[in-house]
PDB file of C-alpha atoms in Angstrom:
ATOM      1  CA  MET K   1     -15.335 -11.214  83.016  1.00 49.00           C
ATOM      2  CA  SER K   2     -14.734 -14.392  81.035  1.00 46.00           C
ATOM      3  CA  PRO K   3     -17.263 -13.588  78.302  1.00 48.00           C
ATOM      4  CA  ARG K   4     -15.787 -10.105  77.832  1.00 50.00           C
ATOM      5  CA  VAL K   5     -12.226 -11.487  77.502  1.00 45.00           C
ATOM      6  CA  ALA K   6     -13.426 -14.160  75.111  1.00 47.00           C
ATOM      7  CA  SER K   7     -15.252 -11.546  73.118  1.00 45.00           C
ATOM      8  CA  GLY K   8     -12.177  -9.270  72.984  1.00 47.00           C
ATOM      9  CA  GLU K   9      -9.964 -12.148  71.880  1.00 46.00           C
ATOM     10  CA  THR K  10     -12.434 -12.999  69.155  1.00 46.00           C
ATOM     11  CA  PHE K  11     -12.383  -9.375  67.928  1.00 43.00           C
ATOM     12  CA  ARG K  12      -8.585  -9.261  67.869  1.00 50.00           C
ATOM     13  CA  PHE K  13      -8.463 -12.477  65.852  1.00 44.00           C
ATOM     14  CA  SER K  14     -10.947 -11.172  63.296  1.00 56.00           C
ATOM     15  CA  LYS K  15      -9.011  -7.921  62.857  1.00 58.00           C
ATOM     16  CA  SER K  16      -5.742  -9.794  62.367  1.00 60.00           C
ATOM     17  CA  GLY K  17      -7.327 -12.102  59.799  1.00 61.00           C
ATOM     18  CA  PHE K  18      -8.665  -9.108  57.878  1.00 56.00           C
ATOM     19  CA  ARG K  19      -5.186  -7.552  57.756  1.00 62.00           C
ATOM     20  CA  ARG K  20      -3.685 -10.782  56.446  1.00 66.00           C
ATOM     21  CA  ALA K  21      -6.357 -10.964  53.736  1.00 57.00           C
ATOM     22  CA  VAL K  22      -5.669  -7.378  52.642  1.00 50.00           C
ATOM     23  CA  ALA K  23      -1.915  -8.040  52.521  1.00 56.00           C
ATOM     24  CA  ALA K  24      -2.433 -11.171  50.431  1.00 55.00           C
ATOM     25  CA  ALA K  25      -4.700  -9.323  47.994  1.00 54.00           C
ATOM     26  CA  ALA K  26      -2.147  -6.513  47.642  1.00 48.00           C
ATOM     27  CA  ALA K  27       0.646  -9.000  46.935  1.00 47.00           C
ATOM     28  CA  LEU K  28      -1.497 -10.737  44.331  1.00 48.00           C
ATOM     29  CA  ALA K  29      -2.259  -7.400  42.644  1.00 47.00           C
ATOM     30  CA  VAL K  30       1.452  -6.510  42.494  1.00 39.00           C
ATOM     31  CA  PHE K  31       2.292  -9.913  41.027  1.00 43.00           C
ATOM     32  CA  ALA K  32      -0.452  -9.617  38.401  1.00 44.00           C
ATOM     33  CA  GLY K  33       0.685  -6.104  37.460  1.00 45.00           C
ATOM     34  CA  ALA K  34       4.277  -7.253  37.066  1.00 41.00           C
ATOM     35  CA  SER K  35       3.147 -10.126  34.859  1.00 42.00           C
ATOM     36  CA  VAL K  36       1.251  -7.734  32.575  1.00 39.00           C
ATOM     37  CA  ILE K  37       4.219  -5.350  32.359  1.00 37.00           C
ATOM     38  CA  ASN K  38       6.626  -8.174  31.530  1.00 42.00           C
ATOM     39  CA  ALA K  39       4.279  -9.624  28.919  1.00 41.00           C
ATOM     40  CA  ALA K  40       3.699  -6.327  27.102  1.00 41.00           C
ATOM     41  CA  PRO K  41       7.113  -6.054  25.372  1.00 43.00           C
ATOM     42  CA  ALA K  42       6.933  -9.681  24.235  1.00 44.00           C
ATOM     43  CA  SER K  43       3.764  -9.009  22.249  1.00 50.00           C
ATOM     44  CA  ALA K  44       5.123  -5.856  20.587  1.00 65.00           C
ATOM     45  CA  HIS K  45       6.630  -7.438  17.463  1.00 85.00           C
ATOM     46  CA  ASP K  46       8.358  -5.213  14.913  1.00 94.00           C
ATOM     47  CA  SER K  47       6.001  -3.889  12.227  1.00 96.00           C
ATOM     48  CA  VAL K  48       6.669  -2.356   8.796  1.00 97.00           C
ATOM     49  CA  LEU K  49       6.852   1.457   8.847  1.00 98.00           C
ATOM     50  CA  SER K  50       7.603   1.928   5.137  1.00 98.00           C
ATOM     51  CA  SER K  51       8.801   0.016   2.100  1.00 98.00           C
ATOM     52  CA  ASN K  52      10.454   0.544  -1.267  1.00 98.00           C
ATOM     53  CA  PRO K  53       8.571   0.009  -3.520  1.00 98.00           C
ATOM     54  CA  GLY K  54       5.724   1.419  -1.456  1.00 98.00           C
ATOM     55  CA  ASP K  55       2.805  -0.827  -0.621  1.00 98.00           C
ATOM     56  CA  LYS K  56       0.434  -1.032  -3.634  1.00 98.00           C
ATOM     57  CA  GLN K  57       2.714   1.276  -5.663  1.00 98.00           C
ATOM     58  CA  VAL K  58       2.548   0.996  -9.474  1.00 98.00           C
ATOM     59  CA  LEU K  59       5.962   0.982 -11.210  1.00 98.00           C
ATOM     60  CA  ASP K  60       7.017   1.379 -14.829  1.00 97.00           C
ATOM     61  CA  GLU K  61       9.480  -1.519 -14.604  1.00 97.00           C
ATOM     62  CA  PHE K  62      10.325  -4.439 -12.330  1.00 98.00           C
ATOM     63  CA  PRO K  63      12.635  -3.398  -9.434  1.00 98.00           C
ATOM     64  CA  HIS K  64      15.922  -5.113  -8.638  1.00 98.00           C
ATOM     65  CA  HIS K  65      16.228  -3.774  -5.099  1.00 98.00           C
ATOM     66  CA  VAL K  66      13.575  -3.834  -2.379  1.00 99.00           C
ATOM     67  CA  SER K  67      13.718  -2.643   1.218  1.00 99.00           C
ATOM     68  CA  LEU K  68      11.549  -2.639   4.343  1.00 99.00           C
ATOM     69  CA  LYS K  69      11.845  -0.355   7.384  1.00 98.00           C
ATOM     70  CA  PHE K  70      10.596  -1.726  10.701  1.00 98.00           C
ATOM     71  CA  SER K  71       9.539  -0.205  14.004  1.00 97.00           C
ATOM     72  CA  GLY K  72      12.431  -2.012  15.714  1.00 96.00           C
ATOM     73  CA  ASN K  73      15.828  -3.395  14.760  1.00 97.00           C
ATOM     74  CA  PRO K  74      15.453  -6.992  13.507  1.00 97.00           C
ATOM     75  CA  LYS K  75      18.072  -9.477  14.656  1.00 96.00           C
ATOM     76  CA  ASN K  76      20.661 -10.774  12.179  1.00 93.00           C
ATOM     77  CA  ASN K  77      19.469 -14.370  12.088  1.00 89.00           C
ATOM     78  CA  PHE K  78      16.726 -16.430  10.459  1.00 94.00           C
ATOM     79  CA  ASN K  79      15.541 -13.632   8.162  1.00 98.00           C
ATOM     80  CA  THR K  80      14.080 -14.229   4.687  1.00 98.00           C
ATOM     81  CA  VAL K  81      12.589 -11.972   2.008  1.00 98.00           C
ATOM     82  CA  ALA K  82      10.800 -13.448  -1.020  1.00 98.00           C
ATOM     83  CA  ILE K  83       9.430 -11.886  -4.213  1.00 98.00           C
ATOM     84  CA  SER K  84       6.347 -13.655  -5.568  1.00 98.00           C
ATOM     85  CA  ASP K  85       4.059 -13.365  -8.576  1.00 98.00           C
ATOM     86  CA  ALA K  86       0.674 -12.632  -6.979  1.00 98.00           C
ATOM     87  CA  ASP K  87      -1.318 -13.810 -10.009  1.00 96.00           C
ATOM     88  CA  ALA K  88       0.595 -17.034 -10.671  1.00 96.00           C
ATOM     89  CA  LYS K  89       1.214 -17.612  -6.930  1.00 96.00           C
ATOM     90  CA  GLU K  90       4.838 -18.413  -7.744  1.00 97.00           C
ATOM     91  CA  VAL K  91       7.953 -17.476  -5.766  1.00 98.00           C
ATOM     92  CA  LEU K  92      10.341 -15.717  -8.151  1.00 98.00           C
ATOM     93  CA  TYR K  93      13.245 -15.167  -5.757  1.00 98.00           C
ATOM     94  CA  SER K  94      13.917 -15.825  -2.074  1.00 98.00           C
ATOM     95  CA  HIS K  95      17.064 -15.032  -0.088  1.00 98.00           C
ATOM     96  CA  GLU K  96      18.412 -13.859   3.244  1.00 98.00           C
ATOM     97  CA  PRO K  97      18.320 -10.036   3.261  1.00 98.00           C
ATOM     98  CA  GLU K  98      20.848  -7.518   4.507  1.00 98.00           C
ATOM     99  CA  VAL K  99      19.932  -5.989   7.876  1.00 98.00           C
ATOM    100  CA  VAL K 100      21.210  -2.518   8.813  1.00 98.00           C
ATOM    101  CA  GLY K 101      19.560  -1.002  11.855  1.00 97.00           C
ATOM    102  CA  ASN K 102      15.809  -1.145  11.303  1.00 98.00           C
ATOM    103  CA  GLU K 103      16.109  -1.581   7.517  1.00 98.00           C
ATOM    104  CA  VAL K 104      15.974  -4.922   5.729  1.00 98.00           C
ATOM    105  CA  SER K 105      16.966  -4.919   2.047  1.00 98.00           C
ATOM    106  CA  LEU K 106      17.321  -7.438  -0.769  1.00 98.00           C
ATOM    107  CA  ASP K 107      19.004  -7.224  -4.175  1.00 98.00           C
ATOM    108  CA  ILE K 108      17.180  -9.114  -6.928  1.00 98.00           C
ATOM    109  CA  PRO K 109      19.281 -10.576  -9.783  1.00 98.00           C
ATOM    110  CA  GLU K 110      18.997  -8.776 -13.122  1.00 97.00           C
ATOM    111  CA  GLU K 111      17.913 -11.952 -14.927  1.00 97.00           C
ATOM    112  CA  ILE K 112      14.700 -11.966 -12.896  1.00 97.00           C
ATOM    113  CA  ASN K 113      12.509  -9.617 -14.899  1.00 96.00           C
ATOM    114  CA  PRO K 114       8.966 -10.999 -15.220  1.00 97.00           C
ATOM    115  CA  GLY K 115       7.532  -7.777 -16.656  1.00 96.00           C
ATOM    116  CA  PRO K 116       4.078  -6.308 -16.043  1.00 98.00           C
ATOM    117  CA  GLY K 117       1.987  -7.860 -13.285  1.00 98.00           C
ATOM    118  CA  ASN K 118       1.167  -7.885  -9.570  1.00 99.00           C
ATOM    119  CA  TYR K 119       3.838  -8.861  -7.050  1.00 99.00           C
ATOM    120  CA  ILE K 120       4.251  -9.515  -3.333  1.00 99.00           C
ATOM    121  CA  ILE K 121       7.227  -8.805  -1.062  1.00 99.00           C
ATOM    122  CA  GLY K 122       6.906 -11.434   1.658  1.00 98.00           C
ATOM    123  CA  PHE K 123       9.147 -11.468   4.716  1.00 98.00           C
ATOM    124  CA  GLN K 124       9.933 -13.497   7.810  1.00 98.00           C
ATOM    125  CA  ILE K 125      12.232 -11.773  10.288  1.00 97.00           C
ATOM    126  CA  THR K 126      13.402 -12.211  13.851  1.00 97.00           C
ATOM    127  CA  SER K 127      12.004  -9.154  15.621  1.00 96.00           C
ATOM    128  CA  SER K 128      13.969  -7.126  18.144  1.00 94.00           C
ATOM    129  CA  ASP K 129      12.056  -8.984  20.894  1.00 94.00           C
ATOM    130  CA  GLY K 130      13.400 -12.300  19.567  1.00 93.00           C
ATOM    131  CA  HIS K 131      10.104 -13.519  18.128  1.00 94.00           C
ATOM    132  CA  SER K 132       9.549 -14.544  14.512  1.00 95.00           C
ATOM    133  CA  THR K 133       7.409 -12.080  12.545  1.00 96.00           C
ATOM    134  CA  ARG K 134       5.834 -12.588   9.121  1.00 96.00           C
ATOM    135  CA  GLY K 135       4.153 -10.134   6.773  1.00 97.00           C
ATOM    136  CA  LYS K 136       3.973  -8.779   3.241  1.00 98.00           C
ATOM    137  CA  THR K 137       3.611  -5.705   1.056  1.00 98.00           C
ATOM    138  CA  SER K 138       2.655  -5.527  -2.623  1.00 98.00           C
ATOM    139  CA  PHE K 139       3.405  -3.585  -5.794  1.00 99.00           C
ATOM    140  CA  SER K 140       2.514  -3.689  -9.491  1.00 98.00           C
ATOM    141  CA  VAL K 141       4.357  -3.164 -12.777  1.00 98.00           C
ATOM    142  CA  ALA K 142       2.292  -1.374 -15.422  1.00 98.00           C
ATOM    143  CA  ASP K 143       1.835  -2.759 -18.939  1.00 96.00           C
ATOM    144  CA  PRO K 144       3.112  -0.141 -21.463  1.00 91.00           C
ATOM    145  CA  ASP K 145       1.157  -1.775 -24.309  1.00 88.00           C
ATOM    146  CA  ALA K 146      -2.078  -1.444 -22.362  1.00 76.00           C
ATOM    147  CA  ALA K 147      -1.297   2.216 -21.655  1.00 60.00           C
ATOM    148  CA  GLY K 148      -0.584   2.806 -25.373  1.00 59.00           C
ATOM    149  CA  ALA K 149      -3.837   1.108 -26.336  1.00 56.00           C
ATOM    150  CA  ALA K 150      -5.725   3.314 -23.888  1.00 55.00           C
ATOM    151  CA  GLU K 151      -4.141   6.454 -25.367  1.00 64.00           C
ATOM    152  CA  ALA K 152      -4.930   5.273 -28.906  1.00 58.00           C
ATOM    153  CA  GLY K 153      -8.510   4.637 -27.871  1.00 64.00           C
ATOM    154  CA  ALA K 154      -8.783   8.146 -26.428  1.00 59.00           C
ATOM    155  CA  GLU K 155      -7.406   9.667 -29.661  1.00 66.00           C
ATOM    156  CA  SER K 156      -9.812   7.554 -31.714  1.00 63.00           C
ATOM    157  CA  ARG K 157     -12.735   8.788 -29.645  1.00 67.00           C
ATOM    158  CA  GLN K 158     -11.624  12.396 -30.153  1.00 69.00           C
ATOM    159  CA  THR K 159     -11.321  11.840 -33.946  1.00 61.00           C
ATOM    160  CA  GLY K 160     -14.762  10.254 -34.007  1.00 62.00           C
ATOM    161  CA  ALA K 161     -16.225  13.204 -32.117  1.00 59.00           C
ATOM    162  CA  HIS K 162     -14.658  15.611 -34.635  1.00 58.00           C
ATOM    163  CA  ALA K 163     -16.103  13.575 -37.527  1.00 56.00           C
ATOM    164  CA  GLU K 164     -19.532  13.714 -35.927  1.00 57.00           C
ATOM    165  CA  GLU K 165     -19.240  17.489 -35.647  1.00 56.00           C
ATOM    166  CA  THR K 166     -18.321  17.682 -39.363  1.00 52.00           C
ATOM    167  CA  LYS K 167     -21.267  15.500 -40.323  1.00 57.00           C
ATOM    168  CA  SER K 168     -23.617  17.655 -38.298  1.00 55.00           C
ATOM    169  CA  ILE K 169     -23.164  20.658 -40.673  1.00 57.00           C
ATOM    170  CA  PRO K 170     -26.399  20.762 -42.785  1.00 61.00           C
ATOM    171  CA  LEU K 171     -26.201  20.283 -46.572  1.00 60.00           C
ATOM    172  CA  TRP K 172     -28.008  23.564 -47.287  1.00 53.00           C
ATOM    173  CA  ALA K 173     -25.045  25.385 -45.737  1.00 59.00           C
ATOM    174  CA  TYR K 174     -22.754  23.882 -48.361  1.00 59.00           C
ATOM    175  CA  GLY K 175     -25.239  24.882 -51.122  1.00 63.00           C
ATOM    176  CA  LEU K 176     -25.464  28.428 -49.802  1.00 61.00           C
ATOM    177  CA  GLY K 177     -21.703  28.723 -49.721  1.00 63.00           C
ATOM    178  CA  GLY K 178     -21.409  27.453 -53.304  1.00 64.00           C
ATOM    179  CA  GLY K 179     -24.114  29.882 -54.484  1.00 65.00           C
ATOM    180  CA  LEU K 180     -22.310  32.831 -52.910  1.00 66.00           C
ATOM    181  CA  ILE K 181     -19.106  31.863 -54.694  1.00 71.00           C
ATOM    182  CA  VAL K 182     -20.937  31.758 -58.074  1.00 60.00           C
ATOM    183  CA  ILE K 183     -22.530  35.181 -57.466  1.00 68.00           C
ATOM    184  CA  ILE K 184     -19.216  36.748 -56.464  1.00 70.00           C
ATOM    185  CA  ALA K 185     -17.537  35.310 -59.586  1.00 65.00           C
ATOM    186  CA  ALA K 186     -20.304  36.742 -61.814  1.00 64.00           C
ATOM    187  CA  VAL K 187     -19.995  40.198 -60.252  1.00 57.00           C
ATOM    188  CA  VAL K 188     -16.240  40.187 -60.763  1.00 57.00           C
ATOM    189  CA  THR K 189     -16.708  39.205 -64.439  1.00 64.00           C
ATOM    190  CA  VAL K 190     -19.181  42.045 -65.065  1.00 56.00           C
ATOM    191  CA  ILE K 191     -16.881  44.579 -63.436  1.00 62.00           C
ATOM    192  CA  ASN K 192     -13.953  43.423 -65.560  1.00 62.00           C
ATOM    193  CA  ARG K 193     -15.994  43.743 -68.783  1.00 67.00           C
ATOM    194  CA  LYS K 194     -17.087  47.288 -67.917  1.00 63.00           C
ATOM    195  CA  ALA K 195     -13.519  48.206 -67.136  1.00 63.00           C
ATOM    196  CA  LYS K 196     -12.479  47.156 -70.646  1.00 60.00           C
TER     197      LYS K 196
END
């Protein structure tokens, strides 16, 4: 009898230990899942949906108002937008922008007008999740003189092509045309004399 009781007690202990292990594993899984769920929103910083000027857009003149639309609503603190010359690597203007909903905008003073070139709109905002987010977009201002030179070059090439076509007419064609004119003039003279 004693061995059977001892064996039964050993079995009950093993089964109970297994249940405790399963319960502990389940609790650990729930805790890990909750940690992942809570961490997900923190990593989802606001990103740029669109901008004005558009990213890599080419403009005819330097803008004096820029705006950025984000995937969330940035907070109204510790926000900065800067306009930089991409070629000279120089900050032209930097200021705290206006934030309305998910749009961040900045007015650029009229006296800042660097002309043709490549420019960067850099930003640092406080995202809707409270984290600082940095990024940039870019745009260019076209050079009207370069465009005019390109058009003049195209016209010059067309004129040159026309001149080549004119030069390609053989000289005998000119001689033939002149001979026909002389013959026609002689015929007209003879007819006039007979008429008299």
